Amino acid sequence: MQHELRQNNYAPLIQFAILSITLLLLYYPTFHMFIYDWSNDDNYSHGFLVPVIVAYLIWTKKERLRALSPLPSLWGIPILLLGLSMYLVGTIGAEWFLKRASLIIVLGGVVLYLYGKAYLRLLLFPLLFLMFMVPLPAIIYSGLAFKLQLFVSIVSTKLIALAGIPIFREGNILYVSSGPLAVEEACSGMRSIMALLALSALFAYLMYDSRLKQWILVVSALPIAVITNIIRVTTTGIVAHYWGKAFAEGILHESFGWLVFVIAFVLLFLLGKLLDWLFPTKKLSPQPAAISEESPRHE
């Protein structure tokens, strides 16, 4: 009887090992493309950190995971099949986004099938966080980046004009006295949005239990990223007018990349403090212990 019980305990581990090896073989080309994109596309260079962060999040839950009893669910099979279908369609259509995103669906299906709903519920955020390592389809990314380029260009032009500096805009090209300044795709805010979305999601998850606060922080990453890039372009235009285009597009422009991200995180942190002030967490005041009538008295 004890031998059979041990076999039953090892069964999920054996199944997990078999499925893991199968997935590694199946997704090997996808993993290779992940590394290639993270290494060559600055918009997704943060992708290297995502698996590390996910591993840390799972590690912090190790005690809660150990306390759970595996209750395999057959509902994991449809989810697993959905993920594999996405992979198949992505392979046939040469659509890398589907192939990459399918990995998260497949992992969710595996967890549900082998371990059950409680495990999946506990690991849901780490699994969803993996989406931040998946590059968007080029057609979607380029379309959004182009619209943001124009928006940042228009707003920055108006702000520079308000500073009393003569400026003319043609598309995403700003003409100041020292010459034309191009608002490139990197200045559109898309790069900041991708990284800041991941950071805000992690920050909200670790720091807040309130779903309202979490969603506000995550959604706020979009305007914060755009605002900070408007500040970047506006400042570059003003500096170019007074100190020359070469200085504005040189070291100053490069250093602004990191500075913008720092400013964005500070704004995110301040927003969190504002949410704490607007929606304070109610803390129960400790009640004094009742004195039992049977407790001994000092005479």
mmCIF file of N, CA and C in Angstrom, residues 100-219:
data_model
loop_
_atom_site.group_PDB
_atom_site.id
_atom_site.type_symbol
_atom_site.label_atom_id
_atom_site.label_comp_id
_atom_site.label_asym_id
_atom_site.label_seq_id
_atom_site.Cartn_x
_atom_site.Cartn_y
_atom_site.Cartn_z
ATOM 1 N N ARG A 100 4.769 32.182 -30.100
ATOM 2 C CA ARG A 100 5.336 32.559 -28.804
ATOM 3 C C ARG A 100 4.262 32.635 -27.725
ATOM 4 N N ALA A 101 3.139 33.270 -28.051
ATOM 5 C CA ALA A 101 2.062 33.411 -27.064
ATOM 6 C C ALA A 101 1.470 32.057 -26.690
ATOM 7 N N SER A 102 1.521 31.118 -27.619
ATOM 8 C CA SER A 102 0.961 29.794 -27.333
ATOM 9 C C SER A 102 1.687 29.109 -26.184
ATOM 10 N N LEU A 103 2.951 29.464 -25.981
ATOM 11 C CA LEU A 103 3.725 28.852 -24.902
ATOM 12 C C LEU A 103 3.078 29.115 -23.546
ATOM 13 N N ILE A 104 2.589 30.341 -23.342
ATOM 14 C CA ILE A 104 1.961 30.684 -22.060
ATOM 15 C C ILE A 104 0.666 29.898 -21.877
ATOM 16 N N ILE A 105 -0.107 29.765 -22.962
ATOM 17 C CA ILE A 105 -1.359 28.999 -22.900
ATOM 18 C C ILE A 105 -1.069 27.531 -22.584
ATOM 19 N N VAL A 106 -0.064 26.990 -23.244
ATOM 20 C CA VAL A 106 0.298 25.586 -23.031
ATOM 21 C C VAL A 106 0.755 25.356 -21.589
ATOM 22 N N LEU A 107 1.563 26.256 -21.070
ATOM 23 C CA LEU A 107 2.030 26.113 -19.686
ATOM 24 C C LEU A 107 0.859 26.154 -18.706
ATOM 25 N N GLY A 108 -0.089 27.046 -18.961
ATOM 26 C CA GLY A 108 -1.276 27.103 -18.109
ATOM 27 C C GLY A 108 -2.073 25.814 -18.164
ATOM 28 N N GLY A 109 -2.206 25.254 -19.366
ATOM 29 C CA GLY A 109 -2.916 23.987 -19.514
ATOM 30 C C GLY A 109 -2.217 22.844 -18.807
ATOM 31 N N VAL A 110 -0.897 22.839 -18.872
ATOM 32 C CA VAL A 110 -0.122 21.785 -18.206
ATOM 33 C C VAL A 110 -0.303 21.854 -16.691
ATOM 34 N N VAL A 111 -0.217 23.065 -16.143
ATOM 35 C CA VAL A 111 -0.381 23.234 -14.693
ATOM 36 C C VAL A 111 -1.769 22.785 -14.254
ATOM 37 N N LEU A 112 -2.783 23.187 -15.012
ATOM 38 C CA LEU A 112 -4.153 22.818 -14.648
ATOM 39 C C LEU A 112 -4.370 21.312 -14.766
ATOM 40 N N TYR A 113 -3.840 20.709 -15.810
ATOM 41 C CA TYR A 113 -4.041 19.276 -16.038
ATOM 42 C C TYR A 113 -3.327 18.423 -14.988
ATOM 43 N N LEU A 114 -2.110 18.813 -14.638
ATOM 44 C CA LEU A 114 -1.324 17.993 -13.710
ATOM 45 C C LEU A 114 -1.597 18.299 -12.241
ATOM 46 N N TYR A 115 -1.889 19.575 -11.937
ATOM 47 C CA TYR A 115 -1.937 19.968 -10.526
ATOM 48 C C TYR A 115 -3.275 20.553 -10.080
ATOM 49 N N GLY A 116 -4.053 21.112 -11.000
ATOM 50 C CA GLY A 116 -5.381 21.570 -10.623
ATOM 51 C C GLY A 116 -5.541 23.075 -10.549
ATOM 52 N N LYS A 117 -6.768 23.482 -10.214
ATOM 53 C CA LYS A 117 -7.144 24.892 -10.232
ATOM 54 C C LYS A 117 -6.400 25.716 -9.185
ATOM 55 N N ALA A 118 -6.189 25.137 -8.013
ATOM 56 C CA ALA A 118 -5.530 25.895 -6.941
ATOM 57 C C ALA A 118 -4.112 26.293 -7.349
ATOM 58 N N TYR A 119 -3.402 25.386 -7.976
ATOM 59 C CA TYR A 119 -2.045 25.685 -8.448
ATOM 60 C C TYR A 119 -2.077 26.748 -9.544
ATOM 61 N N LEU A 120 -3.019 26.596 -10.472
ATOM 62 C CA LEU A 120 -3.110 27.555 -11.570
ATOM 63 C C LEU A 120 -3.463 28.945 -11.050
ATOM 64 N N ARG A 121 -4.362 28.997 -10.077
ATOM 65 C CA ARG A 121 -4.747 30.285 -9.501
ATOM 66 C C ARG A 121 -3.546 30.965 -8.848
ATOM 67 N N LEU A 122 -2.727 30.185 -8.189
ATOM 68 C CA LEU A 122 -1.565 30.736 -7.500
ATOM 69 C C LEU A 122 -0.469 31.167 -8.480
ATOM 70 N N LEU A 123 -0.395 30.474 -9.606
ATOM 71 C CA LEU A 123 0.656 30.761 -10.589
ATOM 72 C C LEU A 123 0.160 31.609 -11.754
ATOM 73 N N LEU A 124 -1.067 32.091 -11.662
ATOM 74 C CA LEU A 124 -1.660 32.796 -12.799
ATOM 75 C C LEU A 124 -0.886 34.062 -13.162
ATOM 76 N N PHE A 125 -0.564 34.883 -12.166
ATOM 77 C CA PHE A 125 0.155 36.123 -12.488
ATOM 78 C C PHE A 125 1.541 35.850 -13.072
ATOM 79 N N PRO A 126 2.358 34.966 -12.469
ATOM 80 C CA PRO A 126 3.654 34.680 -13.101
ATOM 81 C C PRO A 126 3.522 34.192 -14.542
ATOM 82 N N LEU A 127 2.506 33.366 -14.813
ATOM 83 C CA LEU A 127 2.316 32.882 -16.181
ATOM 84 C C LEU A 127 1.933 34.027 -17.118
ATOM 85 N N LEU A 128 1.009 34.874 -16.680
ATOM 86 C CA LEU A 128 0.598 36.002 -17.516
ATOM 87 C C LEU A 128 1.736 37.004 -17.702
ATOM 88 N N PHE A 129 2.582 37.122 -16.693
ATOM 89 C CA PHE A 129 3.705 38.063 -16.785
ATOM 90 C C PHE A 129 4.665 37.676 -17.908
ATOM 91 N N LEU A 130 4.671 36.402 -18.268
ATOM 92 C CA LEU A 130 5.525 35.949 -19.369
ATOM 93 C C LEU A 130 5.169 36.626 -20.692
ATOM 94 N N MET A 131 3.954 37.162 -20.798
ATOM 95 C CA MET A 131 3.553 37.833 -22.032
ATOM 96 C C MET A 131 4.414 39.058 -22.321
ATOM 97 N N PHE A 132 5.021 39.618 -21.285
ATOM 98 C CA PHE A 132 5.854 40.803 -21.493
ATOM 99 C C PHE A 132 7.160 40.477 -22.213
ATOM 100 N N MET A 133 7.475 39.207 -22.352
ATOM 101 C CA MET A 133 8.677 38.838 -23.098
ATOM 102 C C MET A 133 8.349 38.525 -24.555
ATOM 103 N N VAL A 134 7.060 38.571 -24.909
ATOM 104 C CA VAL A 134 6.630 38.235 -26.268
ATOM 105 C C VAL A 134 6.537 39.508 -27.110
ATOM 106 N N PRO A 135 7.348 39.644 -28.151
ATOM 107 C CA PRO A 135 7.260 40.822 -29.020
ATOM 108 C C PRO A 135 5.912 40.891 -29.737
ATOM 109 N N LEU A 136 5.383 42.098 -29.841
ATOM 110 C CA LEU A 136 4.136 42.297 -30.573
ATOM 111 C C LEU A 136 4.361 42.061 -32.064
ATOM 112 N N PRO A 137 3.299 41.711 -32.797
ATOM 113 C CA PRO A 137 3.435 41.626 -34.257
ATOM 114 C C PRO A 137 3.920 42.958 -34.821
ATOM 115 N N ALA A 138 4.801 42.895 -35.789
ATOM 116 C CA ALA A 138 5.419 44.109 -36.332
ATOM 117 C C ALA A 138 4.385 45.094 -36.856
ATOM 118 N N ILE A 139 3.327 44.584 -37.485
ATOM 119 C CA ILE A 139 2.325 45.472 -38.071
ATOM 120 C C ILE A 139 1.584 46.261 -36.986
ATOM 121 N N ILE A 140 1.360 45.629 -35.842
ATOM 122 C CA ILE A 140 0.692 46.315 -34.731
ATOM 123 C C ILE A 140 1.649 47.299 -34.067
ATOM 124 N N TYR A 141 2.869 46.845 -33.825
ATOM 125 C CA TYR A 141 3.849 47.704 -33.154
ATOM 126 C C TYR A 141 4.139 48.953 -33.987
ATOM 127 N N SER A 142 4.374 48.761 -35.280
ATOM 128 C CA SER A 142 4.718 49.893 -36.147
ATOM 129 C C SER A 142 3.552 50.872 -36.262
ATOM 130 N N GLY A 143 2.330 50.328 -36.342
ATOM 131 C CA GLY A 143 1.161 51.201 -36.437
ATOM 132 C C GLY A 143 0.986 52.059 -35.200
ATOM 133 N N LEU A 144 1.136 51.450 -34.035
ATOM 134 C CA LEU A 144 1.015 52.205 -32.786
ATOM 135 C C LEU A 144 2.154 53.205 -32.631
ATOM 136 N N ALA A 145 3.361 52.775 -32.979
ATOM 137 C CA ALA A 145 4.523 53.650 -32.839
ATOM 138 C C ALA A 145 4.397 54.876 -33.740
ATOM 139 N N PHE A 146 3.885 54.684 -34.957
ATOM 140 C CA PHE A 146 3.738 55.804 -35.889
ATOM 141 C C PHE A 146 2.746 56.838 -35.358
ATOM 142 N N LYS A 147 1.623 56.358 -34.823
ATOM 143 C CA LYS A 147 0.623 57.282 -34.278
ATOM 144 C C LYS A 147 1.170 58.031 -33.069
ATOM 145 N N LEU A 148 1.922 57.330 -32.249
ATOM 146 C CA LEU A 148 2.512 57.981 -31.081
ATOM 147 C C LEU A 148 3.589 58.982 -31.493
ATOM 148 N N GLN A 149 4.340 58.658 -32.551
ATOM 149 C CA GLN A 149 5.339 59.598 -33.061
ATOM 150 C C GLN A 149 4.691 60.925 -33.432
ATOM 151 N N LEU A 150 3.586 60.848 -34.163
ATOM 152 C CA LEU A 150 2.894 62.065 -34.580
ATOM 153 C C LEU A 150 2.335 62.816 -33.379
ATOM 154 N N PHE A 151 1.758 62.072 -32.438
ATOM 155 C CA PHE A 151 1.177 62.723 -31.260
ATOM 156 C C PHE A 151 2.250 63.436 -30.444
ATOM 157 N N VAL A 152 3.362 62.746 -30.198
ATOM 158 C CA VAL A 152 4.466 63.345 -29.440
ATOM 159 C C VAL A 152 5.023 64.551 -30.192
ATOM 160 N N SER A 153 5.114 64.448 -31.512
ATOM 161 C CA SER A 153 5.629 65.558 -32.322
ATOM 162 C C SER A 153 4.725 66.780 -32.225
ATOM 163 N N ILE A 154 3.417 66.560 -32.328
ATOM 164 C CA ILE A 154 2.455 67.668 -32.293
ATOM 165 C C ILE A 154 2.481 68.370 -30.938
ATOM 166 N N VAL A 155 2.412 67.589 -29.866
ATOM 167 C CA VAL A 155 2.382 68.181 -28.525
ATOM 168 C C VAL A 155 3.702 68.882 -28.214
ATOM 169 N N SER A 156 4.815 68.262 -28.581
ATOM 170 C CA SER A 156 6.123 68.867 -28.309
ATOM 171 C C SER A 156 6.290 70.170 -29.078
ATOM 172 N N THR A 157 5.793 70.205 -30.302
ATOM 173 C CA THR A 157 5.869 71.433 -31.103
ATOM 174 C C THR A 157 5.131 72.574 -30.417
ATOM 175 N N LYS A 158 3.948 72.281 -29.905
ATOM 176 C CA LYS A 158 3.164 73.322 -29.228
ATOM 177 C C LYS A 158 3.852 73.790 -27.948
ATOM 178 N N LEU A 159 4.449 72.869 -27.221
ATOM 179 C CA LEU A 159 5.130 73.245 -25.977
ATOM 180 C C LEU A 159 6.379 74.083 -26.258
ATOM 181 N N ILE A 160 7.112 73.709 -27.290
ATOM 182 C CA ILE A 160 8.306 74.484 -27.657
ATOM 183 C C ILE A 160 7.901 75.880 -28.118
ATOM 184 N N ALA A 161 6.809 75.959 -28.868
ATOM 185 C CA ALA A 161 6.313 77.263 -29.323
ATOM 186 C C ALA A 161 5.883 78.124 -28.136
ATOM 187 N N LEU A 162 5.290 77.487 -27.120
ATOM 188 C CA LEU A 162 4.883 78.229 -25.925
ATOM 189 C C LEU A 162 6.086 78.813 -25.190
ATOM 190 N N ALA A 163 7.241 78.182 -25.372
ATOM 191 C CA ALA A 163 8.473 78.690 -24.747
ATOM 192 C C ALA A 163 9.058 79.863 -25.524
ATOM 193 N N GLY A 164 8.364 80.288 -26.583
ATOM 194 C CA GLY A 164 8.816 81.435 -27.362
ATOM 195 C C GLY A 164 9.874 81.105 -28.391
ATOM 196 N N ILE A 165 9.986 79.830 -28.743
ATOM 197 C CA ILE A 165 11.002 79.399 -29.708
ATOM 198 C C ILE A 165 10.331 79.163 -31.056
ATOM 199 N N PRO A 166 10.845 79.784 -32.126
ATOM 200 C CA PRO A 166 10.269 79.538 -33.449
ATOM 201 C C PRO A 166 10.468 78.085 -33.872
ATOM 202 N N ILE A 167 9.389 77.449 -34.304
ATOM 203 C CA ILE A 167 9.462 76.031 -34.666
ATOM 204 C C ILE A 167 8.433 75.736 -35.740
ATOM 205 N N PHE A 168 8.792 74.793 -36.593
ATOM 206 C CA PHE A 168 7.889 74.353 -37.659
ATOM 207 C C PHE A 168 7.927 72.832 -37.705
ATOM 208 N N ARG A 169 6.761 72.239 -37.834
ATOM 209 C CA ARG A 169 6.678 70.775 -37.856
ATOM 210 C C ARG A 169 6.195 70.286 -39.210
ATOM 211 N N GLU A 170 6.827 69.226 -39.679
ATOM 212 C CA GLU A 170 6.396 68.548 -40.901
ATOM 213 C C GLU A 170 6.413 67.047 -40.623
ATOM 214 N N GLY A 171 5.231 66.505 -40.327
ATOM 215 C CA GLY A 171 5.164 65.099 -39.935
ATOM 216 C C GLY A 171 5.810 64.908 -38.576
ATOM 217 N N ASN A 172 6.827 64.063 -38.532
ATOM 218 C CA ASN A 172 7.542 63.843 -37.269
ATOM 219 C C ASN A 172 8.898 64.558 -37.260
ATOM 220 N N ILE A 173 9.063 65.523 -38.156
ATOM 221 C CA ILE A 173 10.293 66.318 -38.217
ATOM 222 C C ILE A 173 10.010 67.704 -37.653
ATOM 223 N N LEU A 174 10.792 68.097 -36.650
ATOM 224 C CA LEU A 174 10.660 69.413 -36.038
ATOM 225 C C LEU A 174 11.815 70.292 -36.516
ATOM 226 N N TYR A 175 11.479 71.453 -37.033
ATOM 227 C CA TYR A 175 12.500 72.379 -37.533
ATOM 228 C C TYR A 175 12.668 73.522 -36.541
ATOM 229 N N VAL A 176 13.853 73.582 -35.939
ATOM 230 C CA VAL A 176 14.201 74.693 -35.055
ATOM 231 C C VAL A 176 15.335 75.476 -35.711
ATOM 232 N N SER A 177 15.791 76.505 -35.031
ATOM 233 C CA SER A 177 16.789 77.395 -35.636
ATOM 234 C C SER A 177 18.094 76.687 -35.977
ATOM 235 N N SER A 178 18.432 75.648 -35.222
ATOM 236 C CA SER A 178 19.706 74.953 -35.449
ATOM 237 C C SER A 178 19.593 73.817 -36.464
ATOM 238 N N GLY A 179 18.377 73.545 -36.945
ATOM 239 C CA GLY A 179 18.218 72.491 -37.939
ATOM 240 C C GLY A 179 17.060 71.559 -37.606
ATOM 241 N N PRO A 180 16.828 70.560 -38.456
ATOM 242 C CA PRO A 180 15.708 69.635 -38.241
ATOM 243 C C PRO A 180 16.009 68.604 -37.154
ATOM 244 N N LEU A 181 14.977 68.283 -36.393
ATOM 245 C CA LEU A 181 15.061 67.234 -35.374
ATOM 246 C C LEU A 181 14.004 66.185 -35.690
ATOM 247 N N ALA A 182 14.431 64.955 -35.850
ATOM 248 C CA ALA A 182 13.496 63.881 -36.179
ATOM 249 C C ALA A 182 13.038 63.186 -34.905
ATOM 250 N N VAL A 183 11.723 63.074 -34.753
ATOM 251 C CA VAL A 183 11.162 62.306 -33.640
ATOM 252 C C VAL A 183 11.109 60.853 -34.106
ATOM 253 N N GLU A 184 12.131 60.105 -33.739
ATOM 254 C CA GLU A 184 12.246 58.729 -34.205
ATOM 255 C C GLU A 184 11.265 57.820 -33.470
ATOM 256 N N GLU A 185 11.218 56.568 -33.929
ATOM 257 C CA GLU A 185 10.318 55.588 -33.306
ATOM 258 C C GLU A 185 10.652 55.394 -31.833
ATOM 259 N N ALA A 186 11.951 55.498 -31.508
ATOM 260 C CA ALA A 186 12.371 55.323 -30.116
ATOM 261 C C ALA A 186 11.821 56.426 -29.220
ATOM 262 N N CYS A 187 11.530 57.591 -29.819
ATOM 263 C CA CYS A 187 11.002 58.718 -29.042
ATOM 264 C C CYS A 187 9.480 58.725 -29.000
ATOM 265 N N SER A 188 8.859 57.757 -29.650
ATOM 266 C CA SER A 188 7.396 57.729 -29.699
ATOM 267 C C SER A 188 6.791 57.355 -28.356
ATOM 268 N N GLY A 189 7.554 56.633 -27.559
ATOM 269 C CA GLY A 189 7.046 56.178 -26.266
ATOM 270 C C GLY A 189 6.754 54.697 -26.233
ATOM 271 N N MET A 190 6.781 54.030 -27.393
ATOM 272 C CA MET A 190 6.458 52.605 -27.429
ATOM 273 C C MET A 190 7.458 51.785 -26.625
ATOM 274 N N ARG A 191 8.732 52.128 -26.760
ATOM 275 C CA ARG A 191 9.744 51.377 -26.017
ATOM 276 C C ARG A 191 9.533 51.544 -24.519
ATOM 277 N N SER A 192 9.252 52.774 -24.117
ATOM 278 C CA SER A 192 8.999 53.028 -22.698
ATOM 279 C C SER A 192 7.730 52.332 -22.235
ATOM 280 N N ILE A 193 6.725 52.313 -23.107
ATOM 281 C CA ILE A 193 5.454 51.686 -22.744
ATOM 282 C C ILE A 193 5.649 50.199 -22.472
ATOM 283 N N MET A 194 6.394 49.515 -23.340
ATOM 284 C CA MET A 194 6.582 48.077 -23.180
ATOM 285 C C MET A 194 7.291 47.761 -21.861
ATOM 286 N N ALA A 195 8.356 48.503 -21.579
ATOM 287 C CA ALA A 195 9.110 48.242 -20.351
ATOM 288 C C ALA A 195 8.346 48.705 -19.115
ATOM 289 N N LEU A 196 7.687 49.861 -19.238
ATOM 290 C CA LEU A 196 6.988 50.416 -18.078
ATOM 291 C C LEU A 196 5.735 49.618 -17.744
ATOM 292 N N LEU A 197 5.096 49.050 -18.747
ATOM 293 C CA LEU A 197 3.943 48.184 -18.485
ATOM 294 C C LEU A 197 4.358 46.982 -17.636
ATOM 295 N N ALA A 198 5.474 46.377 -18.015
ATOM 296 C CA ALA A 198 5.971 45.233 -17.241
ATOM 297 C C ALA A 198 6.339 45.663 -15.826
ATOM 298 N N LEU A 199 7.002 46.799 -15.715
ATOM 299 C CA LEU A 199 7.417 47.284 -14.397
ATOM 300 C C LEU A 199 6.217 47.645 -13.534
ATOM 301 N N SER A 200 5.237 48.318 -14.127
ATOM 302 C CA SER A 200 4.055 48.723 -13.358
ATOM 303 C C SER A 200 3.237 47.511 -12.921
ATOM 304 N N ALA A 201 3.147 46.501 -13.788
ATOM 305 C CA ALA A 201 2.411 45.287 -13.419
ATOM 306 C C ALA A 201 3.091 44.586 -12.245
ATOM 307 N N LEU A 202 4.407 44.500 -12.305
ATOM 308 C CA LEU A 202 5.155 43.862 -11.215
ATOM 309 C C LEU A 202 5.045 44.678 -9.931
ATOM 310 N N PHE A 203 5.188 45.979 -10.057
ATOM 311 C CA PHE A 203 5.099 46.883 -8.903
ATOM 312 C C PHE A 203 3.721 46.788 -8.253
ATOM 313 N N ALA A 204 2.680 46.803 -9.078
ATOM 314 C CA ALA A 204 1.313 46.737 -8.553
ATOM 315 C C ALA A 204 1.043 45.396 -7.878
ATOM 316 N N TYR A 205 1.545 44.326 -8.470
ATOM 317 C CA TYR A 205 1.308 42.984 -7.926
ATOM 318 C C TYR A 205 2.005 42.791 -6.582
ATOM 319 N N LEU A 206 3.227 43.296 -6.475
ATOM 320 C CA LEU A 206 4.003 43.087 -5.256
ATOM 321 C C LEU A 206 3.605 44.030 -4.124
ATOM 322 N N MET A 207 3.121 45.216 -4.481
ATOM 323 C CA MET A 207 2.905 46.239 -3.466
ATOM 324 C C MET A 207 1.452 46.396 -3.031
ATOM 325 N N TYR A 208 0.514 45.936 -3.858
ATOM 326 C CA TYR A 208 -0.890 46.202 -3.548
ATOM 327 C C TYR A 208 -1.733 44.939 -3.686
ATOM 328 N N ASP A 209 -2.713 44.823 -2.806
ATOM 329 C CA ASP A 209 -3.673 43.727 -2.875
ATOM 330 C C ASP A 209 -4.961 44.158 -3.564
ATOM 331 N N SER A 210 -5.220 45.457 -3.555
ATOM 332 C CA SER A 210 -6.452 45.979 -4.154
ATOM 333 C C SER A 210 -6.395 45.874 -5.673
ATOM 334 N N ARG A 211 -7.401 45.229 -6.253
ATOM 335 C CA ARG A 211 -7.471 45.110 -7.709
ATOM 336 C C ARG A 211 -7.596 46.486 -8.359
ATOM 337 N N LEU A 212 -8.329 47.388 -7.717
ATOM 338 C CA LEU A 212 -8.508 48.733 -8.263
ATOM 339 C C LEU A 212 -7.167 49.452 -8.379
ATOM 340 N N LYS A 213 -6.393 49.427 -7.309
ATOM 341 C CA LYS A 213 -5.082 50.079 -7.329
ATOM 342 C C LYS A 213 -4.164 49.430 -8.353
ATOM 343 N N GLN A 214 -4.214 48.116 -8.448
ATOM 344 C CA GLN A 214 -3.355 47.412 -9.396
ATOM 345 C C GLN A 214 -3.668 47.827 -10.830
ATOM 346 N N TRP A 215 -4.946 47.855 -11.176
ATOM 347 C CA TRP A 215 -5.328 48.209 -12.541
ATOM 348 C C TRP A 215 -5.014 49.672 -12.853
ATOM 349 N N ILE A 216 -5.220 50.550 -11.886
ATOM 350 C CA ILE A 216 -4.914 51.965 -12.110
ATOM 351 C C ILE A 216 -3.426 52.139 -12.392
ATOM 352 N N LEU A 217 -2.590 51.460 -11.630
ATOM 353 C CA LEU A 217 -1.142 51.572 -11.822
ATOM 354 C C LEU A 217 -0.713 51.024 -13.179
ATOM 355 N N VAL A 218 -1.279 49.896 -13.571
ATOM 356 C CA VAL A 218 -0.893 49.292 -14.850
ATOM 357 C C VAL A 218 -1.339 50.169 -16.021
ATOM 358 N N VAL A 219 -2.583 50.610 -15.980
ATOM 359 C CA VAL A 219 -3.105 51.440 -17.078
ATOM 360 C C VAL A 219 -2.379 52.779 -17.141
#
